[in-house]
GROMACS .gro file of C-alpha atoms in nm:
model
  243
    1MET     CA    1  -2.239   5.509   8.440
    2SER     CA    2  -2.155   5.599   8.079
    3MET     CA    3  -1.973   5.931   8.138
    4ASN     CA    4  -1.607   5.891   8.234
    5PHE     CA    5  -1.423   6.140   8.453
    6SER     CA    6  -1.236   6.307   8.166
    7GLU     CA    7  -1.559   6.374   7.976
    8PHE     CA    8  -1.727   6.492   8.296
    9ILE     CA    9  -1.448   6.745   8.364
   10ARG     CA   10  -1.471   6.880   8.008
   11GLN     CA   11  -1.848   6.930   8.033
   12LEU     CA   12  -1.811   7.075   8.382
   13GLY     CA   13  -1.572   7.338   8.247
   14ALA     CA   14  -1.793   7.425   7.950
   15GLU     CA   15  -2.138   7.411   8.116
   16PRO     CA   16  -2.106   7.380   8.495
   17ARG     CA   17  -2.479   7.443   8.542
   18SER     CA   18  -2.599   7.207   8.270
   19GLN     CA   19  -2.927   7.029   8.345
   20ASP     CA   20  -2.851   6.737   8.114
   21PRO     CA   21  -2.978   6.424   8.298
   22GLU     CA   22  -2.663   6.221   8.236
   23PHE     CA   23  -2.445   6.508   8.357
   24LEU     CA   24  -2.658   6.555   8.670
   25ARG     CA   25  -2.634   6.183   8.749
   26ALA     CA   26  -2.257   6.195   8.705
   27ARG     CA   27  -2.228   6.491   8.945
   28GLN     CA   28  -2.363   6.274   9.229
   29SER     CA   29  -2.219   5.939   9.126
   30VAL     CA   30  -1.888   5.905   9.314
   31PRO     CA   31  -1.683   6.125   9.551
   32GLU     CA   32  -1.434   6.225   9.280
   33PHE     CA   33  -1.712   6.362   9.060
   34ARG     CA   34  -1.884   6.533   9.354
   35ARG     CA   35  -1.563   6.707   9.464
   36ALA     CA   36  -1.497   6.837   9.112
   37ALA     CA   37  -1.856   6.964   9.087
   38GLU     CA   38  -1.832   7.138   9.425
   39GLU     CA   39  -1.506   7.310   9.323
   40ALA     CA   40  -1.667   7.430   9.001
   41ASP     CA   41  -1.972   7.563   9.188
   42ILE     CA   42  -1.748   7.756   9.428
   43PHE     CA   43  -1.554   7.905   9.138
   44GLU     CA   44  -1.874   8.008   8.957
   45GLU     CA   45  -2.006   8.178   9.271
   46LYS     CA   46  -1.683   8.370   9.330
   47LEU     CA   47  -1.667   8.475   8.965
   48THR     CA   48  -2.026   8.598   8.975
   49ARG     CA   49  -1.967   8.797   9.296
   50ALA     CA   50  -1.653   8.954   9.153
   51MET     CA   51  -1.833   9.064   8.838
   52ASP     CA   52  -2.107   9.226   9.047
   53LEU     CA   53  -1.859   9.406   9.273
   54GLN     CA   54  -1.852   9.784   9.238
   55LEU     CA   55  -1.498   9.887   9.329
   56PRO     CA   56  -1.439  10.229   9.487
   57GLU     CA   57  -1.303  10.492   9.251
   58GLY     CA   58  -0.925  10.511   9.275
   59MET     CA   59  -0.901  10.179   9.455
   60MET     CA   60  -0.579  10.067   9.288
   61ASP     CA   61  -0.403  10.397   9.362
   62SER     CA   62  -0.511  10.367   9.723
   63ILE     CA   63  -0.383  10.010   9.752
   64LEU     CA   64  -0.047  10.112   9.608
   65GLN     CA   65  -0.022  10.375   9.881
   66ILE     CA   66  -0.116  10.136  10.162
   67SER     CA   67   0.238  10.142  10.302
   68HIS     CA   68   0.195  10.510  10.397
   69THR     CA   69   0.073  10.543  10.757
   70PRO     CA   70  -0.199  10.805  10.805
   71SER     CA   71  -0.130  11.078  11.057
   72SER     CA   72  -0.302  11.057  11.395
   73ASP     CA   73  -0.548  11.330  11.287
   74THR     CA   74  -0.670  11.135  10.986
   75ALA     CA   75  -0.631  10.773  11.099
   76ALA     CA   76  -0.980  10.742  11.248
   77ALA     CA   77  -1.148  10.905  10.947
   78ALA     CA   78  -0.959  10.686  10.702
   79ARG     CA   79  -1.034  10.356  10.877
   80PRO     CA   80  -1.386  10.295  10.730
   81ARG     CA   81  -1.254  10.352  10.376
   82TRP     CA   82  -0.963  10.112  10.432
   83ARG     CA   83  -1.203   9.849  10.558
   84SER     CA   84  -1.402   9.883  10.236
   85LEU     CA   85  -1.086   9.862  10.026
   86ALA     CA   86  -0.961   9.561  10.220
   87LEU     CA   87  -1.290   9.379  10.168
   88ALA     CA   88  -1.289   9.449   9.794
   89ALA     CA   89  -0.925   9.351   9.760
   90GLY     CA   90  -0.991   9.034   9.958
   91VAL     CA   91  -1.268   8.930   9.722
   92LEU     CA   92  -1.043   8.994   9.422
   93ILE     CA   93  -0.761   8.791   9.575
   94ALA     CA   94  -0.999   8.504   9.650
   95VAL     CA   95  -1.132   8.505   9.295
   96GLY     CA   96  -0.781   8.520   9.156
   97ALA     CA   97  -0.674   8.221   9.364
   98ALA     CA   98  -0.979   8.025   9.253
   99GLY     CA   99  -0.905   8.108   8.891
  100ILE     CA  100  -0.544   7.993   8.920
  101SER     CA  101  -0.654   7.665   9.079
  102TRP     CA  102  -0.920   7.614   8.812
  103ASN     CA  103  -0.671   7.674   8.530
  104MET     CA  104  -0.415   7.438   8.680
  105ASN     CA  105  -0.680   7.167   8.707
  106ARG     CA  106  -0.755   7.203   8.338
  107GLY     CA  107  -0.391   7.136   8.250
  108TRP     CA  108  -0.343   7.388   7.966
  109ASP     CA  109   0.021   7.491   7.932
  110SER     CA  110  -0.050   7.758   7.669
  111VAL     CA  111  -0.327   7.933   7.479
  112ASP     CA  112  -0.251   7.707   7.182
  113ASP     CA  113  -0.302   7.397   7.398
  114TYR     CA  114  -0.631   7.538   7.523
  115LEU     CA  115  -0.757   7.613   7.172
  116VAL     CA  116  -0.681   7.266   7.042
  117ASP     CA  117  -0.830   7.095   7.348
  118HIS     CA  118  -1.143   7.308   7.370
  119TYR     CA  119  -1.214   7.303   6.997
  120GLN     CA  120  -1.173   6.926   6.976
  121HIS     CA  121  -1.427   6.894   7.255
  122ASP     CA  122  -1.690   7.151   7.156
  123GLY     CA  123  -1.605   7.285   6.810
  124PRO     CA  124  -1.744   7.023   6.568
  125GLY     CA  125  -2.060   6.968   6.772
  126LEU     CA  126  -2.148   7.339   6.782
  127LEU     CA  127  -2.069   7.380   6.413
  128ALA     CA  128  -2.319   7.103   6.342
  129LEU     CA  129  -2.587   7.311   6.517
  130ALA     CA  130  -2.526   7.617   6.298
  131GLY     CA  131  -2.820   7.743   6.101
  132GLU     CA  132  -3.026   8.059   6.120
  133LYS     CA  133  -2.959   8.351   6.354
  134THR     CA  134  -2.971   8.241   6.717
  135SER     CA  135  -3.277   8.313   6.931
  136GLU     CA  136  -3.050   8.377   7.232
  137ASP     CA  137  -2.993   8.730   7.362
  138VAL     CA  138  -2.637   8.767   7.230
  139GLN     CA  139  -2.583   9.100   7.401
  140ALA     CA  140  -2.660   8.949   7.742
  141PHE     CA  141  -2.368   8.707   7.707
  142PHE     CA  142  -2.123   8.993   7.664
  143THR     CA  143  -2.276   9.224   7.924
  144ARG     CA  144  -2.158   8.980   8.191
  145PHE     CA  145  -1.800   9.077   8.099
  146ASN     CA  146  -1.871   9.451   8.077
  147VAL     CA  147  -1.835   9.454   7.700
  148LYS     CA  148  -2.088   9.493   7.421
  149ALA     CA  149  -2.125   9.343   7.076
  150SER     CA  150  -2.201   9.545   6.767
  151SER     CA  151  -2.518   9.479   6.568
  152GLU     CA  152  -2.297   9.363   6.281
  153LEU     CA  153  -2.179   9.079   6.502
  154THR     CA  154  -2.507   8.993   6.675
  155GLN     CA  155  -2.684   8.960   6.340
  156ILE     CA  156  -2.459   8.675   6.225
  157VAL     CA  157  -2.440   8.470   6.547
  158SER     CA  158  -2.590   8.127   6.489
  159VAL     CA  159  -2.483   7.948   6.809
  160ILE     CA  160  -2.364   8.099   7.138
  161LYS     CA  161  -2.276   7.960   7.482
  162TYR     CA  162  -2.045   8.024   7.774
  163CYS     CA  163  -1.723   7.826   7.772
  164PRO     CA  164  -1.403   7.784   7.973
  165THR     CA  165  -1.094   7.983   7.872
  166PRO     CA  166  -0.738   7.981   8.012
  167ASP     CA  167  -0.834   8.261   8.254
  168GLY     CA  168  -1.196   8.202   8.344
  169LYS     CA  169  -1.528   8.194   8.163
  170GLY     CA  170  -1.565   8.319   7.804
  171VAL     CA  171  -1.804   8.304   7.509
  172HIS     CA  172  -1.804   8.045   7.231
  173MET     CA  173  -1.989   8.145   6.912
  174VAL     CA  174  -2.054   8.009   6.565
  175LEU     CA  175  -2.100   8.282   6.306
  176ASN     CA  176  -2.279   8.262   5.972
  177THR     CA  177  -2.041   8.392   5.703
  178LYS     CA  178  -2.030   8.384   5.325
  179ASP     CA  179  -1.770   8.107   5.355
  180GLY     CA  180  -1.988   7.900   5.589
  181PRO     CA  181  -1.999   7.872   5.969
  182VAL     CA  182  -1.691   8.001   6.153
  183THR     CA  183  -1.608   7.968   6.521
  184VAL     CA  184  -1.514   8.267   6.739
  185ILE     CA  185  -1.417   8.238   7.106
  186TYR     CA  186  -1.405   8.548   7.326
  187MET     CA  187  -1.152   8.531   7.614
  188PRO     CA  188  -1.217   8.828   7.849
  189ALA     CA  189  -0.899   8.798   8.057
  190THR     CA  190  -0.650   8.622   7.830
  191GLU     CA  191  -0.357   8.798   7.664
  192VAL     CA  192  -0.247   8.680   7.320
  193SER     CA  193  -0.011   8.781   7.041
  194ASP     CA  194  -0.216   8.976   6.789
  195ARG     CA  195  -0.261   8.799   6.453
  196GLU     CA  196  -0.073   8.490   6.568
  197THR     CA  197  -0.191   8.186   6.370
  198LEU     CA  198  -0.222   7.817   6.447
  199GLU     CA  199  -0.310   7.509   6.244
  200PHE     CA  200  -0.447   7.183   6.385
  201ASP     CA  201  -0.658   6.891   6.261
  202GLY     CA  202  -0.725   7.056   5.925
  203MET     CA  203  -0.836   7.378   6.093
  204GLN     CA  204  -0.675   7.722   6.107
  205ALA     CA  205  -0.698   7.976   6.388
  206MET     CA  206  -0.608   8.343   6.422
  207LEU     CA  207  -0.571   8.521   6.755
  208LEU     CA  208  -0.653   8.888   6.800
  209THR     CA  209  -0.623   9.136   7.082
  210LEU     CA  210  -0.924   9.346   7.182
  211GLU     CA  211  -0.973   9.656   7.394
  212LYS     CA  212  -1.071   9.414   7.670
  213GLY     CA  213  -0.939   9.061   7.646
  214SER     CA  214  -0.886   8.872   7.325
  215ALA     CA  215  -1.054   8.643   7.076
  216VAL     CA  216  -0.973   8.366   6.832
  217ILE     CA  217  -1.126   8.297   6.493
  218ILE     CA  218  -1.129   7.931   6.387
  219GLY     CA  219  -1.222   7.797   6.046
  220SER     CA  220  -1.137   7.527   5.796
  221GLU     CA  221  -0.831   7.558   5.574
  222SER     CA  222  -1.053   7.666   5.285
  223GLN     CA  223  -1.214   7.955   5.472
  224SER     CA  224  -1.076   8.309   5.474
  225ILE     CA  225  -1.077   8.371   5.849
  226SER     CA  226  -0.846   8.673   5.818
  227ALA     CA  227  -1.132   8.859   5.647
  228LEU     CA  228  -1.318   8.849   5.979
  229TYR     CA  229  -1.037   9.012   6.176
  230SER     CA  230  -1.168   9.369   6.148
  231VAL     CA  231  -1.528   9.264   6.211
  232ILE     CA  232  -1.441   9.088   6.537
  233HIS     CA  233  -1.186   9.348   6.646
  234ASP     CA  234  -1.435   9.633   6.604
  235SER     CA  235  -1.741   9.444   6.730
  236ILE     CA  236  -1.646   9.348   7.087
  237ILE     CA  237  -1.574   9.667   7.281
  238PRO     CA  238  -1.591   9.789   7.643
  239GLU     CA  239  -1.950   9.856   7.748
  240PHE     CA  240  -1.887  10.223   7.820
  241SER     CA  241  -1.666  10.288   7.518
  242ASN     CA  242  -1.746  10.584   7.294
  243ALA     CA  243  -1.697  10.361   6.993
   0.00000   0.00000   0.00000
């Protein structure tokens, strides 16, 4: 078997449903690999169910008031609604627990650690694939996270795929710019310090906060990644935003 466990875990985090023959063989090779694959499949299923869940309007306000006991006149009428809320909350708790476990298994102590680790694994290879505009449905990648991408962004995406982030699945892109291909990673549930910068392995990165989640722009030291700040900031917005 040519794929070691460390490489298997990295590919499992980036593309858990990959159909690559070597990856599929590794999934079934030994108990350690099979257990990791099963945990990833469970996480993917819970994440998908959570994203499809339609929460009742005012759910959070209702949960915060759960300590208030309904009067005897209203207890029976309220019970079906509480059952619905309890079910929805239970799913969210389960997904949250799975996410925490998944993150701990990845071993990232900070967003910076994640960026260095993930880029070293996927960054150069995806940059090498950059070329013309991608044939993938870029908008479909973002719809999964209830956000949308502007046409300005979708027109310059050369490579796009799902990827792991510190807080669940995200989107890894390579954009065609006047300075050459630049990497952008969208992190739907990760908080960052806006405009914080990082340098590693001859690369530079800039973090930015979005209306929902965050993103990072990564380029070589010779590229002007700060010029993309406004484009990215204004191009990934909540699906139902008026923007």
